Each structure stands twice: as C-alpha cells, then as structure tokens.
PDB file of C-alpha atoms and ligand atoms in Angstrom:
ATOM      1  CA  UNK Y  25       0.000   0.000   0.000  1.00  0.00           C
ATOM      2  CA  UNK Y  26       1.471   3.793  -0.848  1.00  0.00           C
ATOM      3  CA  UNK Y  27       0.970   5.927   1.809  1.00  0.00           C
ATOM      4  CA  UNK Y  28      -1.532   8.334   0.887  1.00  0.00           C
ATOM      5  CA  UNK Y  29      -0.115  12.534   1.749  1.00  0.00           C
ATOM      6  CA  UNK Y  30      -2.430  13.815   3.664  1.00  0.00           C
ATOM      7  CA  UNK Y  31      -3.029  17.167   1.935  1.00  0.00           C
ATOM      8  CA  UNK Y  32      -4.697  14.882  -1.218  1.00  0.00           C
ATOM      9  CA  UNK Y  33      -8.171  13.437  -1.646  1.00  0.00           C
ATOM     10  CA  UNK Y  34      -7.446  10.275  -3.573  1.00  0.00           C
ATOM     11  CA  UNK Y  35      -5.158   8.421  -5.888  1.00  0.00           C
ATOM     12  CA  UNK Y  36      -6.334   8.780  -9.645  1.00  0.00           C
ATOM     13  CA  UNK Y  37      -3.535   6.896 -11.123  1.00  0.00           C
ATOM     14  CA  UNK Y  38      -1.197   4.637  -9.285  1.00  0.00           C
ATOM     15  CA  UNK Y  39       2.937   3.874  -9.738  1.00  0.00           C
ATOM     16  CA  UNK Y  40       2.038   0.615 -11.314  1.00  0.00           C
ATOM     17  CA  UNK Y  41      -0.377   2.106 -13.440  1.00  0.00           C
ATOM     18  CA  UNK Y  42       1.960   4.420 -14.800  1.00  0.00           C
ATOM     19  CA  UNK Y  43       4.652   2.651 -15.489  1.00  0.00           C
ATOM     20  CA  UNK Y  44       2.545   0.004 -17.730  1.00  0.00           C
ATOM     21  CA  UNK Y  45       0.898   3.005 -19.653  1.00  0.00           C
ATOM     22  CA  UNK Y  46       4.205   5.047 -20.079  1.00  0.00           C
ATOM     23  CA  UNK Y  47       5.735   1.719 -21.625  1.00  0.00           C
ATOM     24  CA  UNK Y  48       2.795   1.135 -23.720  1.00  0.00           C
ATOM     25  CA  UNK Y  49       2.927   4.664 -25.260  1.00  0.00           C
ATOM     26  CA  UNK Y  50       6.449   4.370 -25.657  1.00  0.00           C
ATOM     27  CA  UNK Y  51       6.308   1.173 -27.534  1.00  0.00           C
ATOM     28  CA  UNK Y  52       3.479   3.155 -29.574  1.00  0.00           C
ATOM     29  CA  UNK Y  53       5.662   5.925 -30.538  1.00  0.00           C
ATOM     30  CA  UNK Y  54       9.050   3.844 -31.447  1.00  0.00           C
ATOM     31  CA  UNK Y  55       6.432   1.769 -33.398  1.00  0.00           C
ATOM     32  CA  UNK Y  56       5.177   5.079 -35.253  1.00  0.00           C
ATOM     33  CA  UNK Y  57       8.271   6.573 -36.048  1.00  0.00           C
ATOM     34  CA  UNK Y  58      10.310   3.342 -36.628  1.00  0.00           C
ATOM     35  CA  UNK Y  59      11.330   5.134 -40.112  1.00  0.00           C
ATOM     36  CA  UNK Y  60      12.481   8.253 -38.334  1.00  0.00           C
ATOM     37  CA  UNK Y  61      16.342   9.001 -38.125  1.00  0.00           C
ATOM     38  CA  UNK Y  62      16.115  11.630 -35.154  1.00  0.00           C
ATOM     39  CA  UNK Y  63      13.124  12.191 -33.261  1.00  0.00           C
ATOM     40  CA  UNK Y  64      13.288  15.319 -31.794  1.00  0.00           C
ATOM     41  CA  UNK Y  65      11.778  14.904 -28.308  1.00  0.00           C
ATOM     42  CA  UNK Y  66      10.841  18.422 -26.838  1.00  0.00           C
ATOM     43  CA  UNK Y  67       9.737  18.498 -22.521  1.00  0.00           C
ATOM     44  CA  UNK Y  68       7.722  20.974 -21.388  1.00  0.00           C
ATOM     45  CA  UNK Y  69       9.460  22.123 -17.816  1.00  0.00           C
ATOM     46  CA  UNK Y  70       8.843  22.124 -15.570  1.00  0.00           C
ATOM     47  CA  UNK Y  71       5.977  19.455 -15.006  1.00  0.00           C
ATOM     48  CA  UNK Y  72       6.945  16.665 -17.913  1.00  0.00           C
ATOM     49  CA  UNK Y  73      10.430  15.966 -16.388  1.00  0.00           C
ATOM     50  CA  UNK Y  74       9.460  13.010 -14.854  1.00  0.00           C
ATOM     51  CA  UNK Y  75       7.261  11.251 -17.330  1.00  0.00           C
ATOM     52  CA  UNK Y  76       9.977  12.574 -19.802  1.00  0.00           C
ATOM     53  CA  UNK Y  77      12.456  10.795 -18.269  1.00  0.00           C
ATOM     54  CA  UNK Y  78      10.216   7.670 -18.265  1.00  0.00           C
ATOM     55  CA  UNK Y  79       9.213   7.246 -21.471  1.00  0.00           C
ATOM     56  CA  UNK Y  80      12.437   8.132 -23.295  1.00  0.00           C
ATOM     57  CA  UNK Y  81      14.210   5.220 -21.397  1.00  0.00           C
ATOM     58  CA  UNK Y  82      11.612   3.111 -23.259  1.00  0.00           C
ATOM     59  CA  UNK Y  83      11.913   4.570 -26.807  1.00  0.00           C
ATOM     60  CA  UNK Y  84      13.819   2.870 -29.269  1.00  0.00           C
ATOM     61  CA  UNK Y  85      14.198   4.760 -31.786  1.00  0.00           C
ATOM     62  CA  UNK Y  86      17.184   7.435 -32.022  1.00  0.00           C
ATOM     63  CA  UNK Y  87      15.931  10.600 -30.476  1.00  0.00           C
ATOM     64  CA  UNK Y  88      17.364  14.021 -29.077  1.00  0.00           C
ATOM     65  CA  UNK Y  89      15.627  15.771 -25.420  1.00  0.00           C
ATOM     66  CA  UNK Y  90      15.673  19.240 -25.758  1.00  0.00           C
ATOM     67  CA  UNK Y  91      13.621  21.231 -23.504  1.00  0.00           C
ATOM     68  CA  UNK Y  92      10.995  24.235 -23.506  1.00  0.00           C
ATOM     69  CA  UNK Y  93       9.758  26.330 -20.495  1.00  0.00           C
ATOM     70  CA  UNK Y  94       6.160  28.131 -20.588  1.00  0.00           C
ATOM     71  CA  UNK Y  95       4.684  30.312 -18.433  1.00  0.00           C
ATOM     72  CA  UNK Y  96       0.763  31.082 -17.815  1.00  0.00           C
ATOM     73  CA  UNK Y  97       0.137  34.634 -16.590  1.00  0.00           C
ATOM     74  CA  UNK Y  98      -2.157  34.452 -13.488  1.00  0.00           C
ATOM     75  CA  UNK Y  99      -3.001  32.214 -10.550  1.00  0.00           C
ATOM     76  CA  UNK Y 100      -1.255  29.246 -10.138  1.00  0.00           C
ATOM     77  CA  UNK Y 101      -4.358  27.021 -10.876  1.00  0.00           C
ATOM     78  CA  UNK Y 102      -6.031  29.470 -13.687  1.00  0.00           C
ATOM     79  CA  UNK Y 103      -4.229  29.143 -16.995  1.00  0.00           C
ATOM     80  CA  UNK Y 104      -4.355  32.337 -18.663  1.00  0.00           C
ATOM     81  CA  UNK Y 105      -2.001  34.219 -21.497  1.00  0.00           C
ATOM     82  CA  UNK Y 106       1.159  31.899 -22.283  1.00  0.00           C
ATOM     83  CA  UNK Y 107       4.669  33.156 -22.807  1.00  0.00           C
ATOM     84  CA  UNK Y 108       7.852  31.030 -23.174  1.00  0.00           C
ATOM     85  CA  UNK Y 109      10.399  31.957 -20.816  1.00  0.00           C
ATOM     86  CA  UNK Y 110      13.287  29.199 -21.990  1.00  0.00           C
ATOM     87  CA  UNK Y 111      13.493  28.090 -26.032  1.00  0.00           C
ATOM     88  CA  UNK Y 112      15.021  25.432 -27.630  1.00  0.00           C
ATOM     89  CA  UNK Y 113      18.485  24.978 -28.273  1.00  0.00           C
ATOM     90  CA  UNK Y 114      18.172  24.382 -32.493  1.00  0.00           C
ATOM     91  CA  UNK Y 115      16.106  25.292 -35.031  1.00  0.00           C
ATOM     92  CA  UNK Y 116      13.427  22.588 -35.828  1.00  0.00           C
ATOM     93  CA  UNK Y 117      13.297  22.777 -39.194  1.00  0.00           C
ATOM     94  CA  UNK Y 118      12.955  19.882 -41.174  1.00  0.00           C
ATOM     95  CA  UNK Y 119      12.975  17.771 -37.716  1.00  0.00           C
ATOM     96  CA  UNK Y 120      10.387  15.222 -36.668  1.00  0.00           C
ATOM     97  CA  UNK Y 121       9.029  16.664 -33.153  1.00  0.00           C
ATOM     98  CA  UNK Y 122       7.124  14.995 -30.683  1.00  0.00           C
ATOM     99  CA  UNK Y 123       5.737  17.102 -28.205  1.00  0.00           C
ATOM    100  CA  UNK Y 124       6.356  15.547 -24.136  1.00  0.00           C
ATOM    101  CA  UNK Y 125       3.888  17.517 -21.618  1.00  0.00           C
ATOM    102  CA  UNK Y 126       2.740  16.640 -18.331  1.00  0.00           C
ATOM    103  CA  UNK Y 127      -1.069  17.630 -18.137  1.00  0.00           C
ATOM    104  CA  UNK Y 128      -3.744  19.409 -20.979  1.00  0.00           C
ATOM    105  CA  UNK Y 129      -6.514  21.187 -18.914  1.00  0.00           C
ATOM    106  CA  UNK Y 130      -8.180  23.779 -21.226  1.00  0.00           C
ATOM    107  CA  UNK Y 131      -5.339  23.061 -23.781  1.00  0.00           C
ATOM    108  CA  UNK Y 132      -4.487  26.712 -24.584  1.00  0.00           C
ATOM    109  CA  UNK Y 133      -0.905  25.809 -23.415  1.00  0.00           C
ATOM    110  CA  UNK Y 134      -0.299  23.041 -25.906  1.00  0.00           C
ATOM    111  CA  UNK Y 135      -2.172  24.834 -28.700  1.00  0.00           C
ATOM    112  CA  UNK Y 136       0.116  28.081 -28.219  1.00  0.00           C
ATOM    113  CA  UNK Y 137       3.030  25.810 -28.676  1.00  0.00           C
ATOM    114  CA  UNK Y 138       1.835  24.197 -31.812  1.00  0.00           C
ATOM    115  CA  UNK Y 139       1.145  27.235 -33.185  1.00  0.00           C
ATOM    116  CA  UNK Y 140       4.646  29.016 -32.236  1.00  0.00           C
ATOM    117  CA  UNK Y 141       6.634  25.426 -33.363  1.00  0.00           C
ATOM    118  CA  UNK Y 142       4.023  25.137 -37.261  1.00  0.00           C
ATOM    119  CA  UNK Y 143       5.532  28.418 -37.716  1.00  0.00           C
ATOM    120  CA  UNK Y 144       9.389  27.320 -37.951  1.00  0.00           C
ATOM    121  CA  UNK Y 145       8.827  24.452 -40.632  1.00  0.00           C
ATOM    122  CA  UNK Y 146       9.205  20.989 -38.385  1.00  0.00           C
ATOM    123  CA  UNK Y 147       9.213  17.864 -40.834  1.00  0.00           C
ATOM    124  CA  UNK Y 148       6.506  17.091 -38.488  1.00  0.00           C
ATOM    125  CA  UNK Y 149       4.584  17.746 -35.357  1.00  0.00           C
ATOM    126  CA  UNK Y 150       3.159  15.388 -32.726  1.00  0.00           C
ATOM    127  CA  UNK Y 151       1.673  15.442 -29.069  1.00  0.00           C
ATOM    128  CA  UNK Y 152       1.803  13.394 -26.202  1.00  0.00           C
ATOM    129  CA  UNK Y 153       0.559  14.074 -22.597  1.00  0.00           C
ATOM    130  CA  UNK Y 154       0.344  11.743 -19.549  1.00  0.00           C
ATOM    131  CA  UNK Y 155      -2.689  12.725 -18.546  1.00  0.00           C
ATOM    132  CA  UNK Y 156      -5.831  15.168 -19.990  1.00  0.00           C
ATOM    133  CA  UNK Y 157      -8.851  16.544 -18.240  1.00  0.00           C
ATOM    134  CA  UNK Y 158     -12.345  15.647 -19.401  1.00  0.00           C
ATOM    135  CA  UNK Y 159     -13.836  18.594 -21.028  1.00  0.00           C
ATOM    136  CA  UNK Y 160     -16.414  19.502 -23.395  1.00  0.00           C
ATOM    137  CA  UNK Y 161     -14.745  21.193 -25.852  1.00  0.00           C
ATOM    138  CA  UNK Y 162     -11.585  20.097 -27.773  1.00  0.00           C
ATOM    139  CA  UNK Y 163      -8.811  22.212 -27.096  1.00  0.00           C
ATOM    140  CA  UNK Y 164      -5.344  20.790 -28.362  1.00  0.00           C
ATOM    141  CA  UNK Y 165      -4.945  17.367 -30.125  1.00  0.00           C
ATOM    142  CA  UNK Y 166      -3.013  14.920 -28.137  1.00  0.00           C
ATOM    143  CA  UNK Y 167      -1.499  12.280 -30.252  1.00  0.00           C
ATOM    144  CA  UNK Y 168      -0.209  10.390 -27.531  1.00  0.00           C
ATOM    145  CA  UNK Y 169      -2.473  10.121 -24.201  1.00  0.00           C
ATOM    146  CA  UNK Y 170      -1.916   8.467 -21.053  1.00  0.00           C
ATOM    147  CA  UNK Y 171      -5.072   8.919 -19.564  1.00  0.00           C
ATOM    148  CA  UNK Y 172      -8.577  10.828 -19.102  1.00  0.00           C
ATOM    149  CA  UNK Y 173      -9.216  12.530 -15.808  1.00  0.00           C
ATOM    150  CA  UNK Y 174     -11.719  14.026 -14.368  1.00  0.00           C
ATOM    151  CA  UNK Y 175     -12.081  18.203 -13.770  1.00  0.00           C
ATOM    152  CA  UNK Y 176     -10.519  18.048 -10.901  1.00  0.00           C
ATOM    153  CA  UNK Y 177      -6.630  19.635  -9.802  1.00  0.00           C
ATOM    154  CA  UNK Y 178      -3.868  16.719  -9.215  1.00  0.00           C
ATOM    155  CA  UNK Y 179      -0.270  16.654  -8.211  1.00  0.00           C
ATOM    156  CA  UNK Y 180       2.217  14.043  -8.275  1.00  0.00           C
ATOM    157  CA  UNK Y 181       4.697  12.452 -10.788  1.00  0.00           C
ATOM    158  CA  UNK Y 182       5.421  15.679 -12.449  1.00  0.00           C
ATOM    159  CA  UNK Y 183       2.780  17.655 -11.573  1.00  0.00           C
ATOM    160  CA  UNK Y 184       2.535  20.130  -8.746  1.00  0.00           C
ATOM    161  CA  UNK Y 185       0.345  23.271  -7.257  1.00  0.00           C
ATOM    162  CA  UNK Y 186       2.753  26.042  -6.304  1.00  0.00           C
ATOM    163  CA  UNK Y 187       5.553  24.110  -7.229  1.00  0.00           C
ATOM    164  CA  UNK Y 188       4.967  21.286  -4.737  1.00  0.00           C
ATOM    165  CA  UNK Y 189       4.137  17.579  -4.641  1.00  0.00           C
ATOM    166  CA  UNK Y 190       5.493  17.256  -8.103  1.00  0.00           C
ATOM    167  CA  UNK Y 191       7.758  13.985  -6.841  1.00  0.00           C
ATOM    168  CA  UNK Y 192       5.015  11.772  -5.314  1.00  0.00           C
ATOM    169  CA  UNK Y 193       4.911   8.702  -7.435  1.00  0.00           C
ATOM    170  CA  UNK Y 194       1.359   8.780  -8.001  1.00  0.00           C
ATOM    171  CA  UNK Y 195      -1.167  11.444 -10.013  1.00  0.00           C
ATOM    172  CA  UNK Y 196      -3.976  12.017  -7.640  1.00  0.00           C
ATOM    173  CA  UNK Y 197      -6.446  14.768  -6.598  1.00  0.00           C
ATOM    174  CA  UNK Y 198      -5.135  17.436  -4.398  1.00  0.00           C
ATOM    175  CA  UNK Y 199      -7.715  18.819  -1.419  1.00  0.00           C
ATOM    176  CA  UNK Y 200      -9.411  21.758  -2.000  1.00  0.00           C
ATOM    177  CA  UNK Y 201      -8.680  23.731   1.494  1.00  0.00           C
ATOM    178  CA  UNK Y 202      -5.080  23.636   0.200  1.00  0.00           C
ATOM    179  CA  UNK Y 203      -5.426  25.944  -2.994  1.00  0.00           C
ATOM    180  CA  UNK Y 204      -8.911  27.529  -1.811  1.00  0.00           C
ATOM    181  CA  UNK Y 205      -8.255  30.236   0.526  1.00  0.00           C
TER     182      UNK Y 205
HETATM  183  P1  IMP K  27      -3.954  24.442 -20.085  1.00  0.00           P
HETATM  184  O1  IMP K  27      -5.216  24.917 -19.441  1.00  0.00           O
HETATM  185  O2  IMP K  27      -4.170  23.176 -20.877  1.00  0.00           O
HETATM  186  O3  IMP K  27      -3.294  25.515 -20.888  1.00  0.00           O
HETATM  187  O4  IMP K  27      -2.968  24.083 -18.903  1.00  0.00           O
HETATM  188  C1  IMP K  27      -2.142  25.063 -18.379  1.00  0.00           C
HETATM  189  C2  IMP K  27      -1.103  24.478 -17.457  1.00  0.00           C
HETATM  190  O5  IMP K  27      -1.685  24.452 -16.173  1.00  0.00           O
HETATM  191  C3  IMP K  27      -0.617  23.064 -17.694  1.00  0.00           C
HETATM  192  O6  IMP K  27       0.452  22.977 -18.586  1.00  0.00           O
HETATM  193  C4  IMP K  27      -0.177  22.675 -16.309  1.00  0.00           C
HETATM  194  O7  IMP K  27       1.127  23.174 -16.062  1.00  0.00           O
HETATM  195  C5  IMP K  27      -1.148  23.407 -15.435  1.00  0.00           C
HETATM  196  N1  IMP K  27      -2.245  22.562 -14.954  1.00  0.00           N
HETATM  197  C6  IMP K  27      -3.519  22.493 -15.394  1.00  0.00           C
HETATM  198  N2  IMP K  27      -4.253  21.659 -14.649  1.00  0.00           N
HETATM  199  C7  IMP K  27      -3.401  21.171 -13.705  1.00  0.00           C
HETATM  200  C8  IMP K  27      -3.566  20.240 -12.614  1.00  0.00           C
HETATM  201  O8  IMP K  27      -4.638  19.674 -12.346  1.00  0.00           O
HETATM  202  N3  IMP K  27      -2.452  20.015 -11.857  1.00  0.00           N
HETATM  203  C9  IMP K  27      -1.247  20.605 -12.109  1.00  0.00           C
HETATM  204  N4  IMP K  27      -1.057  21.466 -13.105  1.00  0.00           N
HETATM  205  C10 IMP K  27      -2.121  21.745 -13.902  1.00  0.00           C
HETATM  206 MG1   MG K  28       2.587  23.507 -14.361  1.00  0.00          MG
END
C-alpha cells in the first residue's frame, strides 16, 4: 500500500499504473516513427520531467531531449495568457518533433506551442501528454495520451500546485482547502 499525503483526496492513477501506460505509449511511438532518423523529443518544464524521463528510457528509436519552459500569466491554478520563458536549443526545421507535456486542462498551453513550433517548418509535429482533463470542448490534439481525468486539480509524478508535490509517485487529486483560501 502507498501511503496516501495527507493534503490529497485520492489516488487517480497509481505507480504501477503508470509505469505500464508510459511503456505502452512508448512502444506506440518507437512503433510510429520506426522510419524516423532523429526524433526530436521536446519536454515541457517544468511538469513533464518526470514522465519525460520515463518514457524516453523506453523509446527505441534514435531521439534528441531538448527542452521548452512556458509560463501562464495568473493564478497558479487558472491558466491564462502563455509566454515562453526558456526556447530550444536548435532550429526545428525539417525535424520530426514529438511534443512531451505533463497535463492538458483547457489546452491553450499546448495549442500556443503548436502554433509558435508550425511556424518554424518541423518535418513534423506530434503530441503526447500523460494525462488530460475531461472537457467539453476540444482544445489541443493529443497524439499520444496516457489517460482521461476528471475536472478536478492533481499533483504528483510531475505535476505540482505552487511548485509542490510534483515527486510523489502517483497522479492524484489534491484537497481543495489547500489551494482555496
Ligand atoms: P492548459 O489549461 O491546458 O493551458 O494548462 C495550463 C497548465 O496548467 C498546464 O500545462 C499545467 O502546467 C497546469 N495545470 C492544469 N491543470 C493542472 C492540474 O490539475 N495540476 C497541475 N497542473 C495543472
Ligand atoms: Mg505547471
């Protein structure tokens, strides 16, 4: 049994869990781009580290890790205007990208990075996310999803709320005394 932290309601998604599905989409994606010299693997800091550093170990095809940093203006559980406050280290074009991020919630994050990485000519462009909130509308296409959560805010294995919790080993639902004030 994991210990359960006592500022959180429930685990969503256990270790175990994760590891089979991270593996599984891994597979998926070596499968996919089996014809692919040099993937071009770009992590979203600071929340995909840790699913980044997952799945990677299970791709087998030859890839590259750079990383991107984005910021959303506002509270820290309201996503609002996005600006990128670290870019990558190349230019992309001609590159096959695959796009590593932790969580899509209204998907205005992910959709102001597709639109900012169309723009310099990638070879291609693909998503993948470890986990996405239940919504009604579509926001951002994920290519490659871990799992479907409900609307609610979670921490753990990447993920945080004020920069915490993002180490726990689990995704699961954070209380709401301890972002309500
Ligand atoms: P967006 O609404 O899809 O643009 O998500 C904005 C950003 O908010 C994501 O990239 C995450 O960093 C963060 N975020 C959204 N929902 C959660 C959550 O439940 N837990 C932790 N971070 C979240
Ligand atoms: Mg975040």
């Amino acid at each position: 049994m994991t210990d359960l932290h006592p500022d959180l309601v429930r685990i969503l998604i256990d270790q175990e869990e994760i590891q089979k599905r991270v593996k599984e989409l891994a597979d998926q994606i070596s499968q996919d781009f089996k014809d692919v010299k040099r993937l071009y693997i770009i992590g979203i800091l600071k929340g995909a580290f840790i699913f980044l550093a997952d799945l990677t170990r299970h791709i087998s095809v030859p890839h590259v890790v750079d990383f991107m940093a984005l910021s959303s203006y506002g509270r820290t559980t309201k996503s609002g205007a996005v600006r990128i406050l670290m870019d990558l280290r190349e230019p992309i074009e001609g590159q096959h990208i695959l796009i590593v991020e932790d969580i899509v919630d209204t998907g205005h994050t992910l959709g102001y990075l597709l639109n900012i990485l169309e723009g310099r000519n990638p070879a291609s462009l693909h998503t993948c996310a470890l986990v996405k909130k239940q919504r009604d509308i579509e926001a951002a296409p994920v290519d490659y999803l871990g799992f479907e959560i409900p609307d609610v805010w979670v921490v753990g294995y990447g993920l945080d709320y004020a920069d915490l919790y993002r180490t726990l080993p689990y995704v699961a639902e954070l209380k709401s005394e301890v972002y309500s004030d």
